[in-house]
Structure formats: C-alpha cells, structure tokens
CSV table of C-alpha atoms in Angstrom, one decimal:
chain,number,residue,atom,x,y,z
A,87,UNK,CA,2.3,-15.0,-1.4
A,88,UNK,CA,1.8,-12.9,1.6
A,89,UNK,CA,-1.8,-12.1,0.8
A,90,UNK,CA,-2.1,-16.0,0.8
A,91,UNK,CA,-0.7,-16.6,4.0
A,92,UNK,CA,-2.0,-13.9,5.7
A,93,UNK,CA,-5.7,-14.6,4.1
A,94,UNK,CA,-5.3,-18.6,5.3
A,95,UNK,CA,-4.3,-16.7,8.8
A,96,UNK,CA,-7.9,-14.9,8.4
A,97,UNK,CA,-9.7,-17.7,7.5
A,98,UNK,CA,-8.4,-19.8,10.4
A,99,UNK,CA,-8.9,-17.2,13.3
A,100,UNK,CA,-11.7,-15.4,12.1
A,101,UNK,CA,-15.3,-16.1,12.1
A,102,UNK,CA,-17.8,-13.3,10.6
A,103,UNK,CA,-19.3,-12.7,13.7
A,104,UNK,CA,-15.9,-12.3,15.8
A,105,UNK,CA,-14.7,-9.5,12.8
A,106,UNK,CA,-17.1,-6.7,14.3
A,107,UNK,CA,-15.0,-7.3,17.7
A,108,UNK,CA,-12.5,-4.5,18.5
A,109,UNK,CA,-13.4,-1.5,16.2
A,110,UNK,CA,-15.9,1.5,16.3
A,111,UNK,CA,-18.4,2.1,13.2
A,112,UNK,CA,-16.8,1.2,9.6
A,113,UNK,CA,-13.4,0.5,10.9
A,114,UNK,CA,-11.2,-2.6,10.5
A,115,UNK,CA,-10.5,-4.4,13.2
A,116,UNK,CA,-7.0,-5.6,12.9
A,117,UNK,CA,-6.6,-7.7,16.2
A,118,UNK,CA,-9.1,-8.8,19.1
A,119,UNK,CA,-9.0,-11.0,22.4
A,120,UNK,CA,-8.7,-11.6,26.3
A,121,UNK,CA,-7.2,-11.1,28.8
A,122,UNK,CA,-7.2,-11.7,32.4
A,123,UNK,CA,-9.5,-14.7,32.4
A,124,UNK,CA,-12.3,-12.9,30.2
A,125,UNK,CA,-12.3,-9.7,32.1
A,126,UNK,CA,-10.9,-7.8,29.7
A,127,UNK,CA,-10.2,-7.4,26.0
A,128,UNK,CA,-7.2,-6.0,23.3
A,129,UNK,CA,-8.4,-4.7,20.4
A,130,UNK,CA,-6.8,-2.8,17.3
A,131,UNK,CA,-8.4,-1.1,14.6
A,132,UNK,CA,-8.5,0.8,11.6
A,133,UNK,CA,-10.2,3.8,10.5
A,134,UNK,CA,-8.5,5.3,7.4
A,135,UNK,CA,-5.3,6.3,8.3
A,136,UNK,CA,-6.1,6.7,11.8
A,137,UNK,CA,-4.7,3.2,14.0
A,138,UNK,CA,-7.0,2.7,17.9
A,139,UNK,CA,-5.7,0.3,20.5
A,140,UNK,CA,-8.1,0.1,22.8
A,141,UNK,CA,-7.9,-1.8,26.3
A,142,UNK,CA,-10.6,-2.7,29.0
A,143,UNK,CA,-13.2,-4.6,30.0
A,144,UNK,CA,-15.5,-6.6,27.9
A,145,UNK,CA,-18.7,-4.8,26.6
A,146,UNK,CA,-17.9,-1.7,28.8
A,147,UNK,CA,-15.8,1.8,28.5
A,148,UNK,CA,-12.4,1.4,27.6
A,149,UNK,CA,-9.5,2.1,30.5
A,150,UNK,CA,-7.2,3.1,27.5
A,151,UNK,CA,-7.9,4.2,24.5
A,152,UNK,CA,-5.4,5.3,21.8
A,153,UNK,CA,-5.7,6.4,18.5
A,154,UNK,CA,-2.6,7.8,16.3
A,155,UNK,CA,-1.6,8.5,12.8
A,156,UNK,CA,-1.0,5.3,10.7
A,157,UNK,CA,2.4,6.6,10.4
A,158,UNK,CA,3.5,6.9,14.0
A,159,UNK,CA,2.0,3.4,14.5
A,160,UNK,CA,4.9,0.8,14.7
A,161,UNK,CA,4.8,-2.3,12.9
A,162,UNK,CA,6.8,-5.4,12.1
A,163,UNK,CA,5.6,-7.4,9.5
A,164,UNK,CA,6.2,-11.1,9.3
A,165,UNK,CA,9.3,-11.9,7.4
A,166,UNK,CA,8.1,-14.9,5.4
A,167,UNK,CA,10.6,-17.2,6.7
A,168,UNK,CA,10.0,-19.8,9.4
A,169,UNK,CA,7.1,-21.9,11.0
A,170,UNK,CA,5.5,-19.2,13.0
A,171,UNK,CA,4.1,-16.2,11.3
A,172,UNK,CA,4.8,-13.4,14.2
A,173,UNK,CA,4.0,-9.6,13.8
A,174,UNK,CA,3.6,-6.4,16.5
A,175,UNK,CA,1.9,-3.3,16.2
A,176,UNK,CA,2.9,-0.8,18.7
A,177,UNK,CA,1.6,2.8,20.2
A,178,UNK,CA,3.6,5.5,22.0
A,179,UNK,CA,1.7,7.5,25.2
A,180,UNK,CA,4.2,9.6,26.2
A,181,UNK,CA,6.5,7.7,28.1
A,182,UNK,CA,5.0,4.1,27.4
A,183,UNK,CA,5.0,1.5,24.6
A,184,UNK,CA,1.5,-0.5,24.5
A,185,UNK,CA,2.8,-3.6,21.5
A,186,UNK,CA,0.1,-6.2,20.7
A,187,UNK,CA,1.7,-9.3,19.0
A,188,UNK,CA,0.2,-12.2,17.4
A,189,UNK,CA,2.1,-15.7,16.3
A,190,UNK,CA,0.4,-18.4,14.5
A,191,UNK,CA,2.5,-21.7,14.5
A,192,UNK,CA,1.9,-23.3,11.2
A,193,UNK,CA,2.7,-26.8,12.1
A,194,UNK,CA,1.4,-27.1,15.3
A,195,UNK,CA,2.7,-30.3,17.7
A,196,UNK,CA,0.8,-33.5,17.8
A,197,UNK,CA,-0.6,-33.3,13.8
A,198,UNK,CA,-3.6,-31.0,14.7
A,199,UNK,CA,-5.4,-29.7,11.5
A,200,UNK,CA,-5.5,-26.2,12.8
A,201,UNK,CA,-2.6,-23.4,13.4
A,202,UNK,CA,-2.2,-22.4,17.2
A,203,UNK,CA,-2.3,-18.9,17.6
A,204,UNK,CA,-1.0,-16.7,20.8
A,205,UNK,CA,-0.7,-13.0,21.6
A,206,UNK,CA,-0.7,-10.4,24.3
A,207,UNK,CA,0.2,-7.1,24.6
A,208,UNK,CA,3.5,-5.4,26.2
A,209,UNK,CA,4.0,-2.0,28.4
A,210,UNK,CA,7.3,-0.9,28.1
A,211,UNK,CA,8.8,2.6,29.9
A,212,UNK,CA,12.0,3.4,28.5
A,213,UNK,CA,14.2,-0.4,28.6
A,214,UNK,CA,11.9,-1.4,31.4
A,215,UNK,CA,8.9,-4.1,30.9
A,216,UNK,CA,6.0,-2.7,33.5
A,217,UNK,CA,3.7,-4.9,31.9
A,218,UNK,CA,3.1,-8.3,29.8
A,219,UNK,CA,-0.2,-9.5,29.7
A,220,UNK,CA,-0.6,-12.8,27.4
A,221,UNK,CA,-4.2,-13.6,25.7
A,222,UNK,CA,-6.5,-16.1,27.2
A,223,UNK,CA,-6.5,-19.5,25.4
A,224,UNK,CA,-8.0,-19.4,22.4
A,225,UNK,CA,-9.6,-16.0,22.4
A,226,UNK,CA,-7.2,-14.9,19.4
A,227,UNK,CA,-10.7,-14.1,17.1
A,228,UNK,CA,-8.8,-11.3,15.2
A,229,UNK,CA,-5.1,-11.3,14.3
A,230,UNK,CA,-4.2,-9.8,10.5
A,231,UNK,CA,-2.3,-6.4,10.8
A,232,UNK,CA,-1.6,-6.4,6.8
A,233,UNK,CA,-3.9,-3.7,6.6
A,234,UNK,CA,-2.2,-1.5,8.4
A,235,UNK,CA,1.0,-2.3,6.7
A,236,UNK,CA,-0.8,-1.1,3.7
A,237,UNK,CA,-2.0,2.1,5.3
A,238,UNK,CA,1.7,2.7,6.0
A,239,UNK,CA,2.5,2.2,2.6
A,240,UNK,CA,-0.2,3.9,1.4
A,241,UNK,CA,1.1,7.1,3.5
A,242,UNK,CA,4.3,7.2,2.0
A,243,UNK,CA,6.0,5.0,4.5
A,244,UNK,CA,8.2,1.7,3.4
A,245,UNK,CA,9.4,-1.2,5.5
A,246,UNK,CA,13.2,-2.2,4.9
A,247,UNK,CA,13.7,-5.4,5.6
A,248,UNK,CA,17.8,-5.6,6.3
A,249,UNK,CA,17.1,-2.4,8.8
A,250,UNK,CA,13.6,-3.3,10.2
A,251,UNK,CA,12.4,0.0,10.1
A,252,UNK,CA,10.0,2.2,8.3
A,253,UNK,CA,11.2,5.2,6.3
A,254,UNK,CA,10.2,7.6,3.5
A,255,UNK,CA,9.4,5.4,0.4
C-alpha cells in the first residue's frame, strides 16, 4: 500500500523532465524545489548508499553541499494514517540539523482534483531554530524519500514505529 501511495505522490508531483532536478550523474533525486522567490533551490539525492542535500542558487555552485552515509541520514517515514502524507530527511554538519520535509494533503479544500503539496527545509543548532525556509508555491517537482528508506533498510537499518527511530534490524 505504501508503494501505491507513495507512487500516486510521484505521479502527481513529478514530471519526467523535473526528475533530473536535484542530483549529480546516475543518482536519484529524492526531493527538489525553491526557495526565496526562485533564487535558490533544495535538492536531495541518492547515489547508492551515499544521501546529498544540496542548497544554493538555481543553475549555479551550491552554498552547501552535504553528502553522508545513508545510515547517518535521518528519516521519518509517513505513518499511513491521516489526510496528509508528511515525511523529513535530515543531515548533521557539526553542530547544525539541515531537515527537508514534504506534505501532500490528499483532500485538498475547495474539491480540487489535485493533492497540494508544501515543504521547506529547517536549520536547527542544538533546541534552537536558526533557520526555516518554506518552498515557493508550487515548486514541489520532486518529493518521494521511499528510496532512501530503502537504502536504510537495505543497510541494515529498521524503522520502529512505537519508538520513531532507526535501529539495527
């Protein structure tokens, strides 16, 4: 059921030409938009078991780019309950938390045919939010993380859903 939902997400967001967005060479690109009125884009990607998150402007050098271990990646998968499928992927640099989240609402207000979808990403140092930038309208092209929770799995890693946490399989 999961596939299905998060394939309907796909199908909804992405357009062939948007799914090169966000990653470098064979990599799958896991999430993609803008920021800042256009000025700048959030991507995530996959190469292997290798996660990026890359910030910056549009069709220029990245200010930040990260790349870690799929299993020092954090993740929280959608839960499968509720009208708004929701998930965060999150990187450490040193003292900082970058965490790119995506929701689709399902039922959107009004009777509109297609899902709304929203994301941003978050700084966070220590308890303390230094940044939270929210994606320009409509520039969601790219928003299905499940492959990275199977590179997790595939790792060796498990998600438990009563403790919302990864551990050893």
């Amino acid at each position: 059921m999961r596939k299905t939902i998060l394939s309907f997400a796909m199908l909804i967001a992405a357009s062939g030409a948007a799914r090169a967005e966000g990653c470098f060479g064979p990599g799958v690109p896991l999430f993609h938009c803008t920021v800042a009125g256009g000025a700048n884009s959030v991507d995530l990607c996959l190469q292997g078991d290798v996660a990026y998150y890359r910030f910056g402007p549009v069709n220029a050098v990245a200010e930040m780019l990260l790349a870690r271990p799929v299993t020092e990646v954090h993740m929280w998968p959608w839960n499968g309950i509720g009208r708004t499928i929701y998930e965060e992927a999150g990187f450490t640099n040193g003292a900082f938390d970058y965490t790119v989240h995506y929701a689709i609402d399902r039922i959107p207000e009004g009777g509109e045919m297609t899902a709304e979808i929203s994301g941003g990403v978050t700084v966070i140092k220590g308890d303390q939010t230094m940044a939270q930038m929210t994606c320009d309208a409509g520039s969601v092209t790219i928003n299905d993380v499940y492959p990275l929770y199977e590179a997790k799995a595939a790792a060796g890693q498990c998600w438990d859903r009563e403790a919302f946490q990864w551990g050893p399989c």
